[in-house]
PDB file of C-alpha atoms in Angstrom:
ATOM      1  CA  UNK E1012    -141.495  74.557  35.625  1.00  0.00           C
ATOM      2  CA  UNK E1013    -139.954  76.421  32.709  1.00  0.00           C
ATOM      3  CA  UNK E1014    -136.264  77.038  33.315  1.00  0.00           C
ATOM      4  CA  UNK E1015    -135.743  79.717  30.671  1.00  0.00           C
ATOM      5  CA  UNK E1016    -138.801  81.431  29.243  1.00  0.00           C
ATOM      6  CA  UNK E1017    -139.225  84.024  26.529  1.00  0.00           C
ATOM      7  CA  UNK E1018    -142.105  86.222  25.470  1.00  0.00           C
ATOM      8  CA  UNK E1019    -143.543  86.578  22.978  1.00  0.00           C
ATOM      9  CA  UNK E1020    -143.100  83.346  21.047  1.00  0.00           C
ATOM     10  CA  UNK E1021    -144.005  85.071  17.787  1.00  0.00           C
ATOM     11  CA  UNK E1022    -143.562  88.725  16.878  1.00  0.00           C
ATOM     12  CA  UNK E1023    -144.650  90.221  13.565  1.00  0.00           C
ATOM     13  CA  UNK E1024    -143.975  93.893  12.985  1.00  0.00           C
ATOM     14  CA  UNK E1025    -143.316  96.537  10.379  1.00  0.00           C
ATOM     15  CA  UNK E1026    -139.943  97.890   9.331  1.00  0.00           C
ATOM     16  CA  UNK E1027    -138.847 100.874  11.371  1.00  0.00           C
ATOM     17  CA  UNK E1028    -140.690  99.855  14.528  1.00  0.00           C
ATOM     18  CA  UNK E1029    -139.090  99.340  17.940  1.00  0.00           C
ATOM     19  CA  UNK E1030    -139.748  96.083  19.779  1.00  0.00           C
ATOM     20  CA  UNK E1031    -138.669  94.156  22.847  1.00  0.00           C
ATOM     21  CA  UNK E1032    -138.318  90.482  23.666  1.00  0.00           C
ATOM     22  CA  UNK E1033    -138.350  89.401  27.285  1.00  0.00           C
ATOM     23  CA  UNK E1034    -136.362  86.603  28.876  1.00  0.00           C
ATOM     24  CA  UNK E1035    -136.554  85.159  32.359  1.00  0.00           C
ATOM     25  CA  UNK E1036    -134.673  82.289  33.951  1.00  0.00           C
ATOM     26  CA  UNK E1037    -135.494  80.602  37.254  1.00  0.00           C
ATOM     27  CA  UNK E1038    -132.311  78.548  37.485  1.00  0.00           C
ATOM     28  CA  UNK E1039    -130.475  81.005  39.720  1.00  0.00           C
ATOM     29  CA  UNK E1040    -127.853  81.510  37.002  1.00  0.00           C
ATOM     30  CA  UNK E1041    -125.867  84.716  36.901  1.00  0.00           C
ATOM     31  CA  UNK E1042    -124.959  84.837  33.223  1.00  0.00           C
ATOM     32  CA  UNK E1043    -127.416  85.268  30.386  1.00  0.00           C
ATOM     33  CA  UNK E1044    -127.054  85.363  26.627  1.00  0.00           C
ATOM     34  CA  UNK E1045    -128.888  86.299  23.471  1.00  0.00           C
ATOM     35  CA  UNK E1046    -128.415  84.333  20.260  1.00  0.00           C
ATOM     36  CA  UNK E1047    -129.778  84.857  16.765  1.00  0.00           C
ATOM     37  CA  UNK E1048    -130.660  81.914  14.508  1.00  0.00           C
ATOM     38  CA  UNK E1049    -131.099  82.926  10.899  1.00  0.00           C
ATOM     39  CA  UNK E1050    -133.041  81.250   8.124  1.00  0.00           C
ATOM     40  CA  UNK E1051    -130.120  78.917   7.428  1.00  0.00           C
ATOM     41  CA  UNK E1052    -130.361  77.724  11.044  1.00  0.00           C
ATOM     42  CA  UNK E1053    -126.976  79.205  11.936  1.00  0.00           C
ATOM     43  CA  UNK E1054    -126.936  80.058  15.663  1.00  0.00           C
ATOM     44  CA  UNK E1055    -124.803  83.090  16.511  1.00  0.00           C
ATOM     45  CA  UNK E1056    -124.014  84.769  19.828  1.00  0.00           C
ATOM     46  CA  UNK E1057    -125.136  88.374  20.153  1.00  0.00           C
ATOM     47  CA  UNK E1058    -124.480  89.240  23.798  1.00  0.00           C
ATOM     48  CA  UNK E1059    -123.419  87.716  27.042  1.00  0.00           C
ATOM     49  CA  UNK E1060    -124.150  89.485  30.299  1.00  0.00           C
ATOM     50  CA  UNK E1061    -123.681  89.044  33.984  1.00  0.00           C
ATOM     51  CA  UNK E1062    -123.911  91.633  36.708  1.00  0.00           C
ATOM     52  CA  UNK E1063    -120.328  92.587  36.105  1.00  0.00           C
ATOM     53  CA  UNK E1064    -119.913  92.894  32.398  1.00  0.00           C
ATOM     54  CA  UNK E1065    -121.620  93.009  29.067  1.00  0.00           C
ATOM     55  CA  UNK E1066    -119.837  91.406  26.144  1.00  0.00           C
ATOM     56  CA  UNK E1067    -121.152  92.456  22.779  1.00  0.00           C
ATOM     57  CA  UNK E1068    -120.410  90.597  19.591  1.00  0.00           C
ATOM     58  CA  UNK E1069    -118.828  93.226  17.381  1.00  0.00           C
ATOM     59  CA  UNK E1070    -121.059  92.353  14.453  1.00  0.00           C
ATOM     60  CA  UNK E1071    -124.261  93.239  16.305  1.00  0.00           C
ATOM     61  CA  UNK E1072    -125.698  96.605  15.204  1.00  0.00           C
ATOM     62  CA  UNK E1073    -126.152  99.162  17.963  1.00  0.00           C
ATOM     63  CA  UNK E1074    -129.890  99.084  17.241  1.00  0.00           C
ATOM     64  CA  UNK E1075    -129.859  96.026  19.474  1.00  0.00           C
ATOM     65  CA  UNK E1076    -129.479  96.544  23.196  1.00  0.00           C
ATOM     66  CA  UNK E1077    -129.837  94.148  26.113  1.00  0.00           C
ATOM     67  CA  UNK E1078    -131.357  95.414  29.335  1.00  0.00           C
ATOM     68  CA  UNK E1079    -131.237  93.538  32.623  1.00  0.00           C
ATOM     69  CA  UNK E1080    -133.549  94.742  35.401  1.00  0.00           C
ATOM     70  CA  UNK E1081    -132.225  91.980  37.675  1.00  0.00           C
ATOM     71  CA  UNK E1082    -130.184  88.800  37.606  1.00  0.00           C
ATOM     72  CA  UNK E1083    -133.083  86.663  36.421  1.00  0.00           C
ATOM     73  CA  UNK E1084    -134.050  88.786  33.430  1.00  0.00           C
ATOM     74  CA  UNK E1085    -132.331  89.895  30.243  1.00  0.00           C
ATOM     75  CA  UNK E1086    -134.543  91.660  27.754  1.00  0.00           C
ATOM     76  CA  UNK E1087    -133.609  92.480  24.173  1.00  0.00           C
ATOM     77  CA  UNK E1088    -134.606  95.829  22.713  1.00  0.00           C
ATOM     78  CA  UNK E1089    -134.434  96.398  18.986  1.00  0.00           C
ATOM     79  CA  UNK E1090    -134.804  99.850  17.450  1.00  0.00           C
ATOM     80  CA  UNK E1091    -135.646 100.714  13.857  1.00  0.00           C
ATOM     81  CA  UNK E1092    -136.299  97.144  12.801  1.00  0.00           C
ATOM     82  CA  UNK E1093    -135.029  96.047   9.386  1.00  0.00           C
ATOM     83  CA  UNK E1094    -136.024  93.160   7.131  1.00  0.00           C
ATOM     84  CA  UNK E1095    -132.727  91.429   7.890  1.00  0.00           C
ATOM     85  CA  UNK E1096    -133.600  91.276  11.564  1.00  0.00           C
ATOM     86  CA  UNK E1097    -136.142  88.545  10.810  1.00  0.00           C
ATOM     87  CA  UNK E1098    -134.887  85.445  12.620  1.00  0.00           C
ATOM     88  CA  UNK E1099    -135.439  83.330  15.706  1.00  0.00           C
ATOM     89  CA  UNK E1100    -133.911  84.847  18.841  1.00  0.00           C
ATOM     90  CA  UNK E1101    -132.901  82.605  21.716  1.00  0.00           C
ATOM     91  CA  UNK E1102    -132.130  83.547  25.259  1.00  0.00           C
ATOM     92  CA  UNK E1103    -129.863  81.280  27.316  1.00  0.00           C
ATOM     93  CA  UNK E1104    -128.335  81.185  30.746  1.00  0.00           C
ATOM     94  CA  UNK E1105    -125.464  79.548  32.590  1.00  0.00           C
ATOM     95  CA  UNK E1106    -123.881  79.654  36.001  1.00  0.00           C
ATOM     96  CA  UNK E1107    -120.881  81.955  35.852  1.00  0.00           C
ATOM     97  CA  UNK E1108    -118.966  80.785  32.844  1.00  0.00           C
ATOM     98  CA  UNK E1109    -119.831  77.138  33.318  1.00  0.00           C
ATOM     99  CA  UNK E1110    -119.858  75.721  29.835  1.00  0.00           C
ATOM    100  CA  UNK E1111    -123.343  74.211  29.655  1.00  0.00           C
ATOM    101  CA  UNK E1112    -126.020  76.686  28.610  1.00  0.00           C
ATOM    102  CA  UNK E1113    -129.775  76.389  28.981  1.00  0.00           C
ATOM    103  CA  UNK E1114    -131.846  77.826  26.194  1.00  0.00           C
ATOM    104  CA  UNK E1115    -135.316  79.306  26.045  1.00  0.00           C
ATOM    105  CA  UNK E1116    -137.883  78.222  23.452  1.00  0.00           C
ATOM    106  CA  UNK E1117    -137.073  81.079  21.083  1.00  0.00           C
ATOM    107  CA  UNK E1118    -138.941  84.084  19.689  1.00  0.00           C
ATOM    108  CA  UNK E1119    -139.624  84.130  15.960  1.00  0.00           C
ATOM    109  CA  UNK E1120    -139.401  87.728  14.763  1.00  0.00           C
ATOM    110  CA  UNK E1121    -140.786  88.597  11.360  1.00  0.00           C
ATOM    111  CA  UNK E1122    -140.223  92.086   9.982  1.00  0.00           C
ATOM    112  CA  UNK E1123    -142.481  93.049   7.089  1.00  0.00           C
TER     113      UNK E1123
ATOM    114  CA  UNK W 600    -110.584  83.256  12.634  1.00  0.00           C
ATOM    115  CA  UNK W 601    -112.174  80.359  14.503  1.00  0.00           C
ATOM    116  CA  UNK W 602    -114.144  78.004  12.335  1.00  0.00           C
ATOM    117  CA  UNK W 603    -116.345  75.010  13.131  1.00  0.00           C
ATOM    118  CA  UNK W 604    -117.577  72.598  10.522  1.00  0.00           C
ATOM    119  CA  UNK W 605    -120.121  69.841  10.828  1.00  0.00           C
ATOM    120  CA  UNK W 606    -119.480  68.070   7.607  1.00  0.00           C
ATOM    121  CA  UNK W 607    -122.867  66.505   7.029  1.00  0.00           C
ATOM    122  CA  UNK W 608    -125.933  68.668   6.784  1.00  0.00           C
ATOM    123  CA  UNK W 609    -128.085  65.555   6.996  1.00  0.00           C
ATOM    124  CA  UNK W 610    -127.618  61.956   8.024  1.00  0.00           C
ATOM    125  CA  UNK W 611    -130.166  59.195   7.473  1.00  0.00           C
ATOM    126  CA  UNK W 612    -129.818  55.890   9.275  1.00  0.00           C
ATOM    127  CA  UNK W 613    -131.873  52.840  10.126  1.00  0.00           C
ATOM    128  CA  UNK W 614    -133.251  52.285  13.600  1.00  0.00           C
ATOM    129  CA  UNK W 615    -130.894  50.244  15.761  1.00  0.00           C
ATOM    130  CA  UNK W 616    -127.754  51.374  13.974  1.00  0.00           C
ATOM    131  CA  UNK W 617    -125.105  53.696  15.405  1.00  0.00           C
ATOM    132  CA  UNK W 618    -125.206  57.292  14.219  1.00  0.00           C
ATOM    133  CA  UNK W 619    -121.841  59.048  14.010  1.00  0.00           C
ATOM    134  CA  UNK W 620    -121.690  62.816  13.593  1.00  0.00           C
ATOM    135  CA  UNK W 621    -118.499  64.779  12.981  1.00  0.00           C
ATOM    136  CA  UNK W 622    -117.362  68.198  14.169  1.00  0.00           C
ATOM    137  CA  UNK W 623    -114.106  69.734  12.956  1.00  0.00           C
ATOM    138  CA  UNK W 624    -112.575  73.019  13.988  1.00  0.00           C
ATOM    139  CA  UNK W 625    -109.673  75.165  12.812  1.00  0.00           C
ATOM    140  CA  UNK W 626    -107.547  78.066  14.017  1.00  0.00           C
ATOM    141  CA  UNK W 627    -108.311  77.297  17.610  1.00  0.00           C
ATOM    142  CA  UNK W 628    -107.555  75.111  20.642  1.00  0.00           C
ATOM    143  CA  UNK W 629    -110.744  75.071  22.705  1.00  0.00           C
ATOM    144  CA  UNK W 630    -110.784  74.260  26.387  1.00  0.00           C
ATOM    145  CA  UNK W 631    -113.895  72.164  25.839  1.00  0.00           C
ATOM    146  CA  UNK W 632    -116.425  71.149  23.252  1.00  0.00           C
ATOM    147  CA  UNK W 633    -120.159  70.677  23.684  1.00  0.00           C
ATOM    148  CA  UNK W 634    -122.960  68.912  21.849  1.00  0.00           C
ATOM    149  CA  UNK W 635    -126.552  70.127  21.804  1.00  0.00           C
ATOM    150  CA  UNK W 636    -129.757  68.731  20.370  1.00  0.00           C
ATOM    151  CA  UNK W 637    -132.313  70.972  18.687  1.00  0.00           C
ATOM    152  CA  UNK W 638    -135.817  69.899  17.727  1.00  0.00           C
ATOM    153  CA  UNK W 639    -137.885  71.930  15.224  1.00  0.00           C
ATOM    154  CA  UNK W 640    -139.355  75.061  16.790  1.00  0.00           C
ATOM    155  CA  UNK W 641    -137.449  74.611  20.044  1.00  0.00           C
ATOM    156  CA  UNK W 642    -134.269  75.834  21.679  1.00  0.00           C
ATOM    157  CA  UNK W 643    -131.063  73.786  21.799  1.00  0.00           C
ATOM    158  CA  UNK W 644    -130.744  71.333  24.673  1.00  0.00           C
ATOM    159  CA  UNK W 645    -127.361  70.602  26.236  1.00  0.00           C
ATOM    160  CA  UNK W 646    -126.287  66.956  25.905  1.00  0.00           C
ATOM    161  CA  UNK W 647    -122.610  66.455  26.648  1.00  0.00           C
ATOM    162  CA  UNK W 648    -119.408  68.357  27.272  1.00  0.00           C
ATOM    163  CA  UNK W 649    -115.876  67.072  26.812  1.00  0.00           C
ATOM    164  CA  UNK W 650    -112.759  68.894  27.965  1.00  0.00           C
ATOM    165  CA  UNK W 651    -109.480  69.181  26.116  1.00  0.00           C
ATOM    166  CA  UNK W 652    -107.760  66.702  28.440  1.00  0.00           C
ATOM    167  CA  UNK W 653    -110.476  64.064  27.957  1.00  0.00           C
ATOM    168  CA  UNK W 654    -110.492  61.590  25.092  1.00  0.00           C
ATOM    169  CA  UNK W 655    -113.975  60.188  25.523  1.00  0.00           C
ATOM    170  CA  UNK W 656    -117.188  60.843  27.444  1.00  0.00           C
ATOM    171  CA  UNK W 657    -120.299  58.688  27.700  1.00  0.00           C
ATOM    172  CA  UNK W 658    -123.869  59.262  28.797  1.00  0.00           C
ATOM    173  CA  UNK W 659    -126.332  56.431  28.327  1.00  0.00           C
ATOM    174  CA  UNK W 660    -126.438  55.751  24.547  1.00  0.00           C
ATOM    175  CA  UNK W 661    -124.346  58.810  23.737  1.00  0.00           C
ATOM    176  CA  UNK W 662    -120.584  58.884  23.331  1.00  0.00           C
ATOM    177  CA  UNK W 663    -118.352  61.823  22.450  1.00  0.00           C
ATOM    178  CA  UNK W 664    -114.687  61.689  21.505  1.00  0.00           C
ATOM    179  CA  UNK W 665    -112.285  64.602  21.296  1.00  0.00           C
ATOM    180  CA  UNK W 666    -109.064  64.452  19.295  1.00  0.00           C
ATOM    181  CA  UNK W 667    -107.145  67.697  19.798  1.00  0.00           C
ATOM    182  CA  UNK W 668    -104.471  66.608  17.305  1.00  0.00           C
ATOM    183  CA  UNK W 669    -106.984  66.088  14.512  1.00  0.00           C
ATOM    184  CA  UNK W 670    -109.073  69.010  15.844  1.00  0.00           C
ATOM    185  CA  UNK W 671    -112.124  66.813  15.659  1.00  0.00           C
ATOM    186  CA  UNK W 672    -114.958  65.527  17.811  1.00  0.00           C
ATOM    187  CA  UNK W 673    -117.147  62.550  17.001  1.00  0.00           C
ATOM    188  CA  UNK W 674    -120.627  62.184  18.477  1.00  0.00           C
ATOM    189  CA  UNK W 675    -122.114  58.683  18.519  1.00  0.00           C
ATOM    190  CA  UNK W 676    -125.661  57.558  19.260  1.00  0.00           C
ATOM    191  CA  UNK W 677    -125.800  53.789  19.682  1.00  0.00           C
ATOM    192  CA  UNK W 678    -128.940  51.724  19.155  1.00  0.00           C
ATOM    193  CA  UNK W 679    -130.552  54.733  17.509  1.00  0.00           C
ATOM    194  CA  UNK W 680    -134.304  55.259  17.728  1.00  0.00           C
ATOM    195  CA  UNK W 681    -136.725  57.377  15.680  1.00  0.00           C
ATOM    196  CA  UNK W 682    -137.012  59.648  18.753  1.00  0.00           C
ATOM    197  CA  UNK W 683    -133.334  60.534  18.266  1.00  0.00           C
ATOM    198  CA  UNK W 684    -134.247  62.341  15.042  1.00  0.00           C
ATOM    199  CA  UNK W 685    -133.259  65.984  15.500  1.00  0.00           C
ATOM    200  CA  UNK W 686    -130.537  68.451  14.581  1.00  0.00           C
ATOM    201  CA  UNK W 687    -127.325  68.053  16.555  1.00  0.00           C
ATOM    202  CA  UNK W 688    -125.101  71.069  17.102  1.00  0.00           C
ATOM    203  CA  UNK W 689    -121.446  71.141  18.038  1.00  0.00           C
ATOM    204  CA  UNK W 690    -120.228  74.180  20.018  1.00  0.00           C
ATOM    205  CA  UNK W 691    -116.914  75.569  21.205  1.00  0.00           C
ATOM    206  CA  UNK W 692    -116.172  78.359  23.652  1.00  0.00           C
ATOM    207  CA  UNK W 693    -115.036  81.446  21.782  1.00  0.00           C
ATOM    208  CA  UNK W 694    -111.638  83.068  21.921  1.00  0.00           C
ATOM    209  CA  UNK W 695    -111.495  86.453  23.558  1.00  0.00           C
ATOM    210  CA  UNK W 696    -114.393  88.284  25.137  1.00  0.00           C
ATOM    211  CA  UNK W 697    -116.387  86.052  27.408  1.00  0.00           C
ATOM    212  CA  UNK W 698    -115.219  82.480  27.632  1.00  0.00           C
ATOM    213  CA  UNK W 699    -118.884  81.588  28.007  1.00  0.00           C
ATOM    214  CA  UNK W 700    -119.691  82.757  24.508  1.00  0.00           C
ATOM    215  CA  UNK W 701    -120.220  79.747  22.317  1.00  0.00           C
ATOM    216  CA  UNK W 702    -119.560  79.356  18.628  1.00  0.00           C
ATOM    217  CA  UNK W 703    -121.909  76.824  17.065  1.00  0.00           C
ATOM    218  CA  UNK W 704    -121.557  74.672  14.003  1.00  0.00           C
ATOM    219  CA  UNK W 705    -124.401  74.663  11.510  1.00  0.00           C
ATOM    220  CA  UNK W 706    -125.654  71.334  12.766  1.00  0.00           C
ATOM    221  CA  UNK W 707    -126.330  67.902  11.340  1.00  0.00           C
ATOM    222  CA  UNK W 708    -129.943  66.859  10.881  1.00  0.00           C
ATOM    223  CA  UNK W 709    -130.273  63.227  11.895  1.00  0.00           C
ATOM    224  CA  UNK W 710    -133.195  61.138  10.674  1.00  0.00           C
ATOM    225  CA  UNK W 711    -133.638  57.669  12.134  1.00  0.00           C
ATOM    226  CA  UNK W 712    -135.994  55.508  10.083  1.00  0.00           C
ATOM    227  CA  UNK W 713    -137.975  52.701  11.691  1.00  0.00           C
TER     228      UNK W 713
END
């Protein structure tokens, strides 16, 4: 019974490619997030999204775009991948803006 | 800008002792503060939340304090066990944008030796 799941767990790709990471939550939450954890283990918010608004961290390049087909899914699309995009990406969810967030297992992206 | 600091990158203690981790923040008055646990290769797991009007919160062997004057939270694990070894992250809700957006500290890696 995985609450927040992500696929794939590992993603290795070449610079310049376009890739997607999928996220699904079965908790009935209405707010989802994407975080990036870099090599120094620093976890940083990228986006938060519910069916009313998308909040984008101003430091996120516009090559990154979240897409939500429905309330239970928030996928992350990345265009023109760069070496600096290599990191672990975590999806999370919460109910409304309830403080506690539930994280997925992460997707380790390696750009060669 | 908002800043969170977890002063120790690593903390090593003996089994049975109390582990105390520190989280300090500046340029901000958060409505609440959270603690998460992260094991290698896994996502963070929510542990405890404490609100600005609360001084202390407990859950089993865990205790969190919140001093809004000092702008500091302390996270205690009593009777520590090797299974408590993990990285512990402090998080605050961010100013502006979505109140749900969290700002995380860099974490403290706790090692409990048998």
